[in-house]
PDB file of C-alpha atoms in Angstrom:
ATOM      1  CA  MET A 121     -24.088 -11.190   1.172  1.00 50.00           C
ATOM      2  CA  ILE A 122     -21.843 -14.091   0.075  1.00 64.00           C
ATOM      3  CA  ARG A 123     -23.203 -14.018  -3.501  1.00 70.00           C
ATOM      4  CA  ARG A 124     -22.700 -10.255  -3.761  1.00 66.00           C
ATOM      5  CA  THR A 125     -19.119 -10.621  -2.519  1.00 68.00           C
ATOM      6  CA  GLN A 126     -18.447 -13.346  -5.084  1.00 69.00           C
ATOM      7  CA  ARG A 127     -19.949 -11.257  -7.880  1.00 70.00           C
ATOM      8  CA  THR A 128     -17.933  -8.146  -7.045  1.00 68.00           C
ATOM      9  CA  ARG A 129     -14.802 -10.279  -6.694  1.00 66.00           C
ATOM     10  CA  GLN A 130     -15.351 -11.687 -10.205  1.00 70.00           C
ATOM     11  CA  GLU A 131     -15.795  -8.159 -11.566  1.00 68.00           C
ATOM     12  CA  TYR A 132     -12.556  -7.128  -9.873  1.00 67.00           C
ATOM     13  CA  LEU A 133     -10.613 -10.033 -11.420  1.00 68.00           C
ATOM     14  CA  TYR A 134     -12.125  -9.385 -14.860  1.00 69.00           C
ATOM     15  CA  THR A 135     -11.067  -5.735 -14.711  1.00 69.00           C
ATOM     16  CA  LYS A 136      -7.570  -6.812 -13.713  1.00 67.00           C
ATOM     17  CA  SER A 137      -7.392  -9.232 -16.669  1.00 69.00           C
ATOM     18  CA  LEU A 138      -8.207  -6.394 -19.091  1.00 68.00           C
ATOM     19  CA  GLU A 139      -5.472  -4.140 -17.743  1.00 69.00           C
ATOM     20  CA  GLY A 140      -2.653  -5.760 -19.746  1.00 67.00           C
ATOM     21  CA  ALA A 141      -4.533  -5.532 -23.060  1.00 74.00           C
ATOM     22  CA  GLU A 142      -5.441  -1.880 -22.394  1.00 73.00           C
ATOM     23  CA  ARG A 143      -1.793  -1.012 -21.739  1.00 73.00           C
ATOM     24  CA  VAL A 144      -0.719  -2.626 -25.044  1.00 78.00           C
ATOM     25  CA  GLN A 145      -3.389  -0.633 -26.887  1.00 78.00           C
ATOM     26  CA  TYR A 146      -2.342   2.556 -25.103  1.00 77.00           C
ATOM     27  CA  GLU A 147       1.295   2.035 -26.156  1.00 80.00           C
ATOM     28  CA  LYS A 148       0.256   1.620 -29.805  1.00 82.00           C
ATOM     29  CA  LYS A 149      -1.796   4.819 -29.737  1.00 82.00           C
ATOM     30  CA  ARG A 150       1.035   6.673 -27.987  1.00 81.00           C
ATOM     31  CA  ARG A 151       3.477   5.710 -30.763  1.00 83.00           C
ATOM     32  CA  ILE A 152       1.048   6.807 -33.498  1.00 83.00           C
ATOM     33  CA  ARG A 153       0.327  10.088 -31.695  1.00 82.00           C
ATOM     34  CA  GLN A 154       4.057  10.727 -31.325  1.00 83.00           C
ATOM     35  CA  ALA A 155       4.698   9.983 -35.015  1.00 83.00           C
ATOM     36  CA  LEU A 156       1.950  12.397 -36.091  1.00 80.00           C
ATOM     37  CA  GLU A 157       3.239  15.177 -33.814  1.00 83.00           C
ATOM     38  CA  GLU A 158       6.823  14.802 -35.063  1.00 84.00           C
ATOM     39  CA  GLY A 159       5.803  14.481 -38.717  1.00 82.00           C
ATOM     40  CA  LYS A 160       7.344  11.027 -39.060  1.00 83.00           C
ATOM     41  CA  SER A 161       5.960   7.993 -40.869  1.00 83.00           C
ATOM     42  CA  ILE A 162       3.785   5.488 -39.017  1.00 82.00           C
ATOM     43  CA  PRO A 163       5.777   2.491 -37.702  1.00 82.00           C
ATOM     44  CA  THR A 164       5.564  -0.439 -40.108  1.00 82.00           C
ATOM     45  CA  GLU A 165       4.113  -2.886 -37.587  1.00 81.00           C
ATOM     46  CA  LEU A 166       1.200  -0.506 -36.868  1.00 81.00           C
ATOM     47  CA  ARG A 167       0.134   0.366 -40.411  1.00 79.00           C
ATOM     48  CA  ASN A 168      -2.538  -2.319 -40.593  1.00 83.00           C
ATOM     49  CA  GLU A 169      -4.172  -0.914 -37.457  1.00 81.00           C
ATOM     50  CA  GLU A 170      -3.533   2.750 -38.214  1.00 78.00           C
ATOM     51  CA  HIS A 171      -7.045   3.629 -39.353  1.00 79.00           C
ATOM     52  CA  GLU A 172      -8.777   2.159 -36.302  1.00 82.00           C
ATOM     53  CA  LEU A 173      -6.222   3.525 -33.853  1.00 78.00           C
ATOM     54  CA  ARG A 174      -6.440   7.049 -35.305  1.00 78.00           C
ATOM     55  CA  ARG A 175     -10.225   6.886 -35.038  1.00 81.00           C
ATOM     56  CA  GLN A 176      -9.915   5.972 -31.343  1.00 78.00           C
ATOM     57  CA  ILE A 177      -7.403   8.778 -30.786  1.00 76.00           C
ATOM     58  CA  ASP A 178      -9.833  11.323 -32.271  1.00 76.00           C
ATOM     59  CA  LEU A 179     -12.607  10.165 -29.937  1.00 70.00           C
ATOM     60  CA  GLU A 180     -10.512  10.359 -26.760  1.00 72.00           C
ATOM     61  CA  ASP A 181     -10.511  13.262 -24.334  1.00 62.00           C
ATOM     62  CA  GLN A 182      -7.749  14.101 -21.822  1.00 57.00           C
ATOM     63  CA  GLU A 183      -9.068  11.710 -19.171  1.00 55.00           C
ATOM     64  CA  ARG A 184      -9.283   8.695 -21.483  1.00 58.00           C
ATOM     65  CA  GLN A 185      -5.836   9.223 -23.021  1.00 57.00           C
ATOM     66  CA  VAL A 186      -4.221   7.690 -19.919  1.00 57.00           C
ATOM     67  CA  PRO A 187      -5.137   4.033 -19.287  1.00 56.00           C
ATOM     68  CA  LYS A 188      -6.979   3.239 -16.076  1.00 57.00           C
ATOM     69  CA  SER A 189      -5.166   1.005 -13.635  1.00 57.00           C
ATOM     70  CA  ILE A 190      -6.640  -1.577 -11.283  1.00 50.00           C
ATOM     71  CA  VAL A 191      -5.376   0.693  -8.497  1.00 54.00           C
ATOM     72  CA  ASP A 192      -8.016   3.236  -9.556  1.00 55.00           C
ATOM     73  CA  ASN A 193     -10.712   0.670  -8.716  1.00 66.00           C
ATOM     74  CA  GLU A 194      -9.085  -0.602  -5.524  1.00 77.00           C
ATOM     75  CA  TYR A 195      -8.737   2.868  -4.028  1.00 83.00           C
ATOM     76  CA  ALA A 196     -11.624   4.565  -5.837  1.00 76.00           C
ATOM     77  CA  THR A 197     -13.179   5.817  -2.575  1.00 78.00           C
ATOM     78  CA  ALA A 198      -9.897   6.983  -1.014  1.00 80.00           C
ATOM     79  CA  ASN A 199     -10.553  10.608  -2.015  1.00 79.00           C
ATOM     80  CA  ILE A 200     -14.052  10.773  -0.562  1.00 83.00           C
ATOM     81  CA  ARG A 201     -13.686   8.947   2.766  1.00 87.00           C
ATOM     82  CA  GLU A 202     -10.960   8.506   5.310  1.00 92.00           C
ATOM     83  CA  PRO A 203      -9.369   5.099   5.908  1.00 94.00           C
ATOM     84  CA  LYS A 204     -10.836   2.996   8.688  1.00 94.00           C
ATOM     85  CA  ILE A 205      -8.403   0.396  10.003  1.00 96.00           C
ATOM     86  CA  MET A 206      -8.826  -2.736  12.086  1.00 96.00           C
ATOM     87  CA  LEU A 207      -5.810  -4.017  14.033  1.00 96.00           C
ATOM     88  CA  THR A 208      -5.504  -7.534  15.402  1.00 95.00           C
ATOM     89  CA  THR A 209      -2.860 -10.151  16.187  1.00 93.00           C
ATOM     90  CA  SER A 210      -2.181 -13.839  15.964  1.00 87.00           C
ATOM     91  CA  ARG A 211      -3.817 -16.071  18.549  1.00 87.00           C
ATOM     92  CA  ASN A 212      -2.553 -16.000  22.163  1.00 90.00           C
ATOM     93  CA  PRO A 213      -0.420 -12.850  21.738  1.00 92.00           C
ATOM     94  CA  SER A 214       2.408 -12.181  24.164  1.00 92.00           C
ATOM     95  CA  SER A 215       2.597  -8.989  26.212  1.00 91.00           C
ATOM     96  CA  PRO A 216       5.296  -7.417  23.929  1.00 90.00           C
ATOM     97  CA  LEU A 217       3.060  -7.993  20.898  1.00 92.00           C
ATOM     98  CA  ILE A 218       0.045  -6.499  22.664  1.00 92.00           C
ATOM     99  CA  GLN A 219       2.137  -3.455  23.629  1.00 91.00           C
ATOM    100  CA  PHE A 220       3.354  -3.056  20.040  1.00 93.00           C
ATOM    101  CA  VAL A 221      -0.184  -3.220  18.611  1.00 94.00           C
ATOM    102  CA  LYS A 222      -1.356  -0.624  21.152  1.00 93.00           C
ATOM    103  CA  GLU A 223       1.297   1.745  19.833  1.00 92.00           C
ATOM    104  CA  LEU A 224       0.339   0.969  16.230  1.00 94.00           C
ATOM    105  CA  LYS A 225      -3.212   1.988  17.100  1.00 94.00           C
ATOM    106  CA  VAL A 226      -1.935   5.502  17.794  1.00 91.00           C
ATOM    107  CA  VAL A 227       0.321   5.475  14.728  1.00 93.00           C
ATOM    108  CA  PHE A 228      -2.603   4.817  12.356  1.00 94.00           C
ATOM    109  CA  PRO A 229      -5.419   7.383  12.728  1.00 92.00           C
ATOM    110  CA  ASN A 230      -9.012   6.111  12.756  1.00 91.00           C
ATOM    111  CA  SER A 231      -7.873   2.627  13.780  1.00 94.00           C
ATOM    112  CA  GLN A 232      -9.321   0.269  16.345  1.00 94.00           C
ATOM    113  CA  ARG A 233      -7.901  -2.848  17.951  1.00 94.00           C
ATOM    114  CA  ILE A 234      -9.723  -6.115  18.629  1.00 92.00           C
ATOM    115  CA  ASN A 235      -8.666  -9.241  20.463  1.00 91.00           C
ATOM    116  CA  ARG A 236      -8.320 -12.158  18.053  1.00 88.00           C
ATOM    117  CA  GLY A 237      -9.659 -14.762  20.470  1.00 84.00           C
ATOM    118  CA  GLY A 238     -10.877 -17.875  18.667  1.00 86.00           C
ATOM    119  CA  GLN A 239     -11.973 -16.113  15.485  1.00 89.00           C
ATOM    120  CA  VAL A 240     -10.709 -17.373  12.155  1.00 92.00           C
ATOM    121  CA  ILE A 241      -9.481 -14.988   9.482  1.00 92.00           C
ATOM    122  CA  SER A 242     -12.538 -15.378   7.232  1.00 90.00           C
ATOM    123  CA  GLU A 243     -14.861 -14.345  10.091  1.00 91.00           C
ATOM    124  CA  ILE A 244     -12.756 -11.266  10.821  1.00 93.00           C
ATOM    125  CA  VAL A 245     -12.706 -10.221   7.157  1.00 92.00           C
ATOM    126  CA  GLU A 246     -16.483 -10.591   6.775  1.00 90.00           C
ATOM    127  CA  SER A 247     -17.019  -8.578   9.954  1.00 91.00           C
ATOM    128  CA  CYS A 248     -14.731  -5.836   8.621  1.00 92.00           C
ATOM    129  CA  ARG A 249     -16.582  -5.739   5.296  1.00 89.00           C
ATOM    130  CA  SER A 250     -19.948  -5.393   7.045  1.00 89.00           C
ATOM    131  CA  HIS A 251     -18.626  -2.477   9.127  1.00 91.00           C
ATOM    132  CA  ASP A 252     -17.034  -0.627   6.163  1.00 90.00           C
ATOM    133  CA  ILE A 253     -13.472  -1.201   7.328  1.00 94.00           C
ATOM    134  CA  THR A 254     -11.053  -0.168   4.574  1.00 93.00           C
ATOM    135  CA  ASP A 255      -7.927  -2.016   5.760  1.00 95.00           C
ATOM    136  CA  LEU A 256      -7.194  -4.973   8.028  1.00 96.00           C
ATOM    137  CA  ILE A 257      -3.739  -5.186   9.654  1.00 96.00           C
ATOM    138  CA  LEU A 258      -2.566  -8.411  11.298  1.00 96.00           C
ATOM    139  CA  VAL A 259       0.635  -8.521  13.357  1.00 96.00           C
ATOM    140  CA  HIS A 260       2.429 -11.822  13.987  1.00 94.00           C
ATOM    141  CA  GLU A 261       5.217 -12.789  16.366  1.00 94.00           C
ATOM    142  CA  HIS A 262       7.859 -15.436  16.979  1.00 91.00           C
ATOM    143  CA  ARG A 263       8.858 -16.182  20.565  1.00 87.00           C
ATOM    144  CA  GLY A 264       7.570 -12.855  21.830  1.00 87.00           C
ATOM    145  CA  GLN A 265       9.142 -10.758  19.037  1.00 91.00           C
ATOM    146  CA  PRO A 266       6.911  -9.165  16.362  1.00 93.00           C
ATOM    147  CA  ASP A 267       8.116 -10.589  13.057  1.00 94.00           C
ATOM    148  CA  GLY A 268       5.316 -10.174  10.507  1.00 94.00           C
ATOM    149  CA  LEU A 269       2.770  -7.593   9.382  1.00 96.00           C
ATOM    150  CA  ILE A 270      -0.047  -8.144   6.874  1.00 96.00           C
ATOM    151  CA  VAL A 271      -1.942  -5.224   5.309  1.00 96.00           C
ATOM    152  CA  SER A 272      -5.130  -6.330   3.555  1.00 95.00           C
ATOM    153  CA  HIS A 273      -7.179  -3.711   1.721  1.00 93.00           C
ATOM    154  CA  LEU A 274     -10.926  -4.306   1.726  1.00 89.00           C
ATOM    155  CA  PRO A 275     -13.240  -5.264   0.152  1.00 85.00           C
ATOM    156  CA  HIS A 276     -11.193  -7.000  -2.602  1.00 83.00           C
ATOM    157  CA  GLY A 277      -7.494  -6.416  -2.014  1.00 83.00           C
ATOM    158  CA  PRO A 278      -4.605  -6.102  -2.513  1.00 90.00           C
ATOM    159  CA  THR A 279      -2.850  -7.785   0.437  1.00 94.00           C
ATOM    160  CA  ALA A 280       0.784  -7.008   1.248  1.00 96.00           C
ATOM    161  CA  TYR A 281       2.901  -9.306   3.415  1.00 97.00           C
ATOM    162  CA  PHE A 282       5.829  -7.716   5.246  1.00 97.00           C
ATOM    163  CA  GLY A 283       8.518  -9.096   7.494  1.00 95.00           C
ATOM    164  CA  LEU A 284       9.134  -7.075  10.683  1.00 95.00           C
ATOM    165  CA  LEU A 285      12.685  -6.503  11.896  1.00 94.00           C
ATOM    166  CA  ASN A 286      14.430  -4.453  14.594  1.00 93.00           C
ATOM    167  CA  VAL A 287      11.236  -3.485  16.395  1.00 93.00           C
ATOM    168  CA  VAL A 288      11.768  -0.869  19.129  1.00 90.00           C
ATOM    169  CA  THR A 289       8.622   0.236  20.953  1.00 88.00           C
ATOM    170  CA  ARG A 290       8.147   3.363  23.034  1.00 84.00           C
ATOM    171  CA  HIS A 291       7.892   1.055  26.014  1.00 75.00           C
ATOM    172  CA  ASP A 292      11.491  -0.159  25.397  1.00 76.00           C
ATOM    173  CA  ILE A 293      13.081   3.297  25.195  1.00 73.00           C
ATOM    174  CA  LYS A 294      14.864   4.164  28.416  1.00 69.00           C
ATOM    175  CA  ASP A 295      15.270   7.929  27.952  1.00 69.00           C
ATOM    176  CA  ARG A 296      11.624   8.946  28.141  1.00 65.00           C
ATOM    177  CA  LYS A 297      12.393  12.650  28.776  1.00 65.00           C
ATOM    178  CA  ALA A 298      14.171  13.094  25.419  1.00 66.00           C
ATOM    179  CA  MET A 299      11.281  11.419  23.606  1.00 72.00           C
ATOM    180  CA  GLY A 300       8.440  13.587  22.339  1.00 64.00           C
ATOM    181  CA  LYS A 301       4.806  13.147  23.216  1.00 73.00           C
ATOM    182  CA  MET A 302       2.719  10.924  20.958  1.00 79.00           C
ATOM    183  CA  SER A 303       0.489  13.192  18.880  1.00 82.00           C
ATOM    184  CA  GLU A 304      -2.833  11.990  17.458  1.00 86.00           C
ATOM    185  CA  ALA A 305      -2.977  14.586  14.669  1.00 91.00           C
ATOM    186  CA  TYR A 306      -3.109  13.306  11.108  1.00 94.00           C
ATOM    187  CA  PRO A 307       0.554  12.941  10.038  1.00 94.00           C
ATOM    188  CA  HIS A 308       2.431  14.168   7.000  1.00 95.00           C
ATOM    189  CA  LEU A 309       3.959  11.280   5.050  1.00 95.00           C
ATOM    190  CA  VAL A 310       7.492  11.001   3.663  1.00 95.00           C
ATOM    191  CA  LEU A 311       7.858   8.155   1.120  1.00 96.00           C
ATOM    192  CA  ASP A 312      11.474   7.914   0.008  1.00 95.00           C
ATOM    193  CA  ASN A 313      12.980   5.851  -2.843  1.00 92.00           C
ATOM    194  CA  PHE A 314       9.943   3.912  -4.104  1.00 94.00           C
ATOM    195  CA  SER A 315      10.880   4.332  -7.757  1.00 91.00           C
ATOM    196  CA  THR A 316      10.149   0.960  -9.381  1.00 91.00           C
ATOM    197  CA  LYS A 317       6.727  -0.373 -10.379  1.00 88.00           C
ATOM    198  CA  ILE A 318       6.552  -2.621  -7.290  1.00 92.00           C
ATOM    199  CA  GLY A 319       7.886   0.268  -5.208  1.00 93.00           C
ATOM    200  CA  GLU A 320       5.090   2.550  -6.387  1.00 91.00           C
ATOM    201  CA  ARG A 321       2.591  -0.225  -5.675  1.00 91.00           C
ATOM    202  CA  THR A 322       3.969  -0.627  -2.134  1.00 94.00           C
ATOM    203  CA  ALA A 323       3.899   3.132  -1.564  1.00 94.00           C
ATOM    204  CA  THR A 324       0.258   3.213  -2.694  1.00 92.00           C
ATOM    205  CA  ILE A 325      -0.672   0.497  -0.178  1.00 94.00           C
ATOM    206  CA  LEU A 326       1.130   2.283   2.662  1.00 95.00           C
ATOM    207  CA  LYS A 327      -0.008   5.840   1.971  1.00 94.00           C
ATOM    208  CA  HIS A 328      -3.692   4.910   1.832  1.00 94.00           C
ATOM    209  CA  LEU A 329      -3.496   3.805   5.474  1.00 95.00           C
ATOM    210  CA  PHE A 330      -3.349   7.476   6.454  1.00 95.00           C
ATOM    211  CA  PRO A 331      -5.892  10.266   5.919  1.00 93.00           C
ATOM    212  CA  VAL A 332      -5.014  13.652   4.451  1.00 92.00           C
ATOM    213  CA  PRO A 333      -3.379  15.829   7.153  1.00 93.00           C
ATOM    214  CA  LYS A 334      -3.966  19.488   7.891  1.00 91.00           C
ATOM    215  CA  PRO A 335      -1.230  21.873   6.688  1.00 91.00           C
ATOM    216  CA  ASP A 336      -0.285  22.878  10.232  1.00 90.00           C
ATOM    217  CA  SER A 337       0.129  19.292  11.500  1.00 91.00           C
ATOM    218  CA  LYS A 338       3.433  18.852  13.352  1.00 90.00           C
ATOM    219  CA  ARG A 339       3.593  15.091  13.041  1.00 93.00           C
ATOM    220  CA  ILE A 340       5.699  13.272  10.426  1.00 94.00           C
ATOM    221  CA  ILE A 341       5.797   9.587   9.489  1.00 95.00           C
ATOM    222  CA  THR A 342       8.593   8.364   7.236  1.00 96.00           C
ATOM    223  CA  PHE A 343       8.848   5.232   5.098  1.00 96.00           C
ATOM    224  CA  ALA A 344      12.398   5.222   3.683  1.00 96.00           C
ATOM    225  CA  ASN A 345      13.499   2.412   1.373  1.00 95.00           C
ATOM    226  CA  ARG A 346      17.143   1.349   1.484  1.00 92.00           C
ATOM    227  CA  ASP A 347      18.133  -1.868  -0.316  1.00 88.00           C
ATOM    228  CA  ASP A 348      14.509  -3.100  -0.184  1.00 90.00           C
ATOM    229  CA  TYR A 349      14.306  -2.617   3.597  1.00 94.00           C
ATOM    230  CA  ILE A 350      11.690  -0.009   4.519  1.00 96.00           C
ATOM    231  CA  SER A 351      12.598   1.972   7.641  1.00 96.00           C
ATOM    232  CA  PHE A 352       9.658   3.333   9.618  1.00 96.00           C
ATOM    233  CA  ARG A 353      10.260   6.457  11.724  1.00 93.00           C
ATOM    234  CA  HIS A 354       7.805   8.607  13.640  1.00 91.00           C
ATOM    235  CA  HIS A 355       8.609  12.226  14.583  1.00 90.00           C
ATOM    236  CA  VAL A 356       7.005  15.381  15.887  1.00 89.00           C
ATOM    237  CA  TYR A 357       8.516  18.850  15.537  1.00 88.00           C
ATOM    238  CA  GLU A 358       8.217  22.291  17.081  1.00 86.00           C
ATOM    239  CA  LYS A 359       9.417  25.766  16.130  1.00 84.00           C
ATOM    240  CA  PRO A 360      10.407  27.316  19.465  1.00 81.00           C
ATOM    241  CA  GLY A 361      12.415  30.188  17.954  1.00 78.00           C
ATOM    242  CA  GLY A 362      10.449  30.944  14.827  1.00 76.00           C
ATOM    243  CA  PRO A 363      10.162  29.354  11.388  1.00 74.00           C
ATOM    244  CA  LYS A 364      13.924  28.865  10.961  1.00 78.00           C
ATOM    245  CA  SER A 365      14.423  26.875  14.173  1.00 81.00           C
ATOM    246  CA  ILE A 366      13.022  23.327  14.191  1.00 84.00           C
ATOM    247  CA  ASP A 367      13.162  20.987  17.150  1.00 84.00           C
ATOM    248  CA  LEU A 368      12.649  17.434  15.846  1.00 84.00           C
ATOM    249  CA  LYS A 369      11.892  14.605  18.273  1.00 86.00           C
ATOM    250  CA  GLU A 370      11.402  10.931  17.568  1.00 86.00           C
ATOM    251  CA  VAL A 371       8.367   9.529  19.357  1.00 88.00           C
ATOM    252  CA  GLY A 372       8.503   5.880  18.270  1.00 81.00           C
ATOM    253  CA  PRO A 373       7.918   3.115  17.626  1.00 90.00           C
ATOM    254  CA  ARG A 374      10.588   2.283  15.057  1.00 91.00           C
ATOM    255  CA  PHE A 375      10.961  -0.819  12.913  1.00 95.00           C
ATOM    256  CA  GLU A 376      12.008  -2.133   9.507  1.00 96.00           C
ATOM    257  CA  LEU A 377       9.729  -3.718   6.908  1.00 96.00           C
ATOM    258  CA  ARG A 378      10.699  -6.222   4.207  1.00 95.00           C
ATOM    259  CA  LEU A 379       8.104  -6.827   1.496  1.00 95.00           C
ATOM    260  CA  TYR A 380       7.921 -10.445   0.398  1.00 93.00           C
ATOM    261  CA  GLN A 381       4.515 -10.834  -1.289  1.00 95.00           C
ATOM    262  CA  ILE A 382       1.594  -8.895  -2.773  1.00 95.00           C
ATOM    263  CA  LYS A 383      -1.637 -10.780  -3.536  1.00 92.00           C
ATOM    264  CA  LEU A 384      -4.580  -9.634  -5.653  1.00 86.00           C
ATOM    265  CA  GLY A 385      -7.132 -10.506  -3.021  1.00 85.00           C
ATOM    266  CA  THR A 386      -7.877 -10.323   0.679  1.00 90.00           C
ATOM    267  CA  VAL A 387      -5.940 -12.179   3.317  1.00 92.00           C
ATOM    268  CA  GLU A 388      -8.316 -15.150   3.623  1.00 90.00           C
ATOM    269  CA  GLN A 389      -8.315 -15.905  -0.129  1.00 87.00           C
ATOM    270  CA  ASN A 390      -5.595 -18.522  -0.522  1.00 86.00           C
ATOM    271  CA  GLU A 391      -6.376 -18.962  -4.205  1.00 82.00           C
ATOM    272  CA  ALA A 392      -5.765 -15.279  -5.018  1.00 83.00           C
ATOM    273  CA  GLN A 393      -3.218 -14.494  -7.721  1.00 84.00           C
ATOM    274  CA  SER A 394       0.203 -13.263  -6.577  1.00 89.00           C
ATOM    275  CA  GLU A 395       1.229  -9.932  -8.066  1.00 89.00           C
ATOM    276  CA  PHE A 396       4.722 -10.047  -6.553  1.00 91.00           C
ATOM    277  CA  VAL A 397       6.723 -12.693  -4.653  1.00 92.00           C
ATOM    278  CA  LEU A 398      10.192 -12.123  -3.244  1.00 88.00           C
ATOM    279  CA  ARG A 399      12.609 -14.752  -4.520  1.00 82.00           C
ATOM    280  CA  PRO A 400      15.899 -14.150  -2.667  1.00 75.00           C
ATOM    281  CA  TYR A 401      17.627 -17.388  -3.650  1.00 73.00           C
ATOM    282  CA  ILE A 402      18.030 -16.856  -7.387  1.00 66.00           C
ATOM    283  CA  ASN A 403      21.493 -16.003  -8.719  1.00 60.00           C
ATOM    284  CA  THR A 404      20.742 -12.370  -9.626  1.00 61.00           C
ATOM    285  CA  ALA A 405      18.722 -11.533  -6.513  1.00 55.00           C
ATOM    286  CA  LYS A 406      21.496  -9.507  -4.850  1.00 60.00           C
ATOM    287  CA  LYS A 407      21.907  -7.324  -7.967  1.00 64.00           C
ATOM    288  CA  GLN A 408      18.216  -6.517  -8.308  1.00 74.00           C
ATOM    289  CA  LYS A 409      16.445  -3.796  -6.341  1.00 80.00           C
ATOM    290  CA  THR A 410      12.732  -4.538  -6.070  1.00 84.00           C
ATOM    291  CA  LEU A 411      11.380  -1.301  -4.584  1.00 87.00           C
ATOM    292  CA  GLY A 412      13.835   1.387  -5.669  1.00 81.00           C
ATOM    293  CA  SER A 413      17.344   2.268  -6.754  1.00 74.00           C
TER     294      SER A 413
END
């Protein structure tokens, strides 16, 4: 089992290393294809490679014209099986953290919660791999307040590290009558303002935590990015007076996420390469938007 995991991990890293070279080759072929379609001359820097590149263009079909991304390998089975999520916490969780994870269990369909106990992360990851778990979510706290959330995609990654802010659970809401009932139907997703490359990567990690909903599902989950802070909202709706009247109710919980790292590996692999790291203390950090405009 350990040798097979190491072998597949090496294959995953090798495929990732080829991605950059394939994108450079794709850009060259795109420029030659564009020049031929517009009747222009071949760019000077590509004339030495023109013959070989045109031969490759002639051999390509529609599927091979677009370069394959490492995401296609990471989420290759997402279209044929539903996500299966494992939820756990840091050691010795407080009662607010336990309550928050219980609500997350209802937020994510097909999820199950386990008590961390004395298990180390590597043991939990191996157990998840053996039981075909697709994603492992760990929730951390500081002085009784949830402050961190880790989403690790199995079997090989990626792993996204988020900071948790402004957590409000259903248990903390005083006006229970105005709050809707928690539905367990598969939700529709709203992903707003994930326009950059890292934003699209983050949206891919988040959306694959949820299975495909039915068209008549009346449950909506929103991830809205504003200034690199991702607001999570959970609603249900009804149409009491017909299709033009919509009664929208928030059912909770609500919180904000701040992405600060993406690793090309699972959560226990400390040596895994970092795909993205938030660096808020450089001079131009306030001007840059990591996830979207």
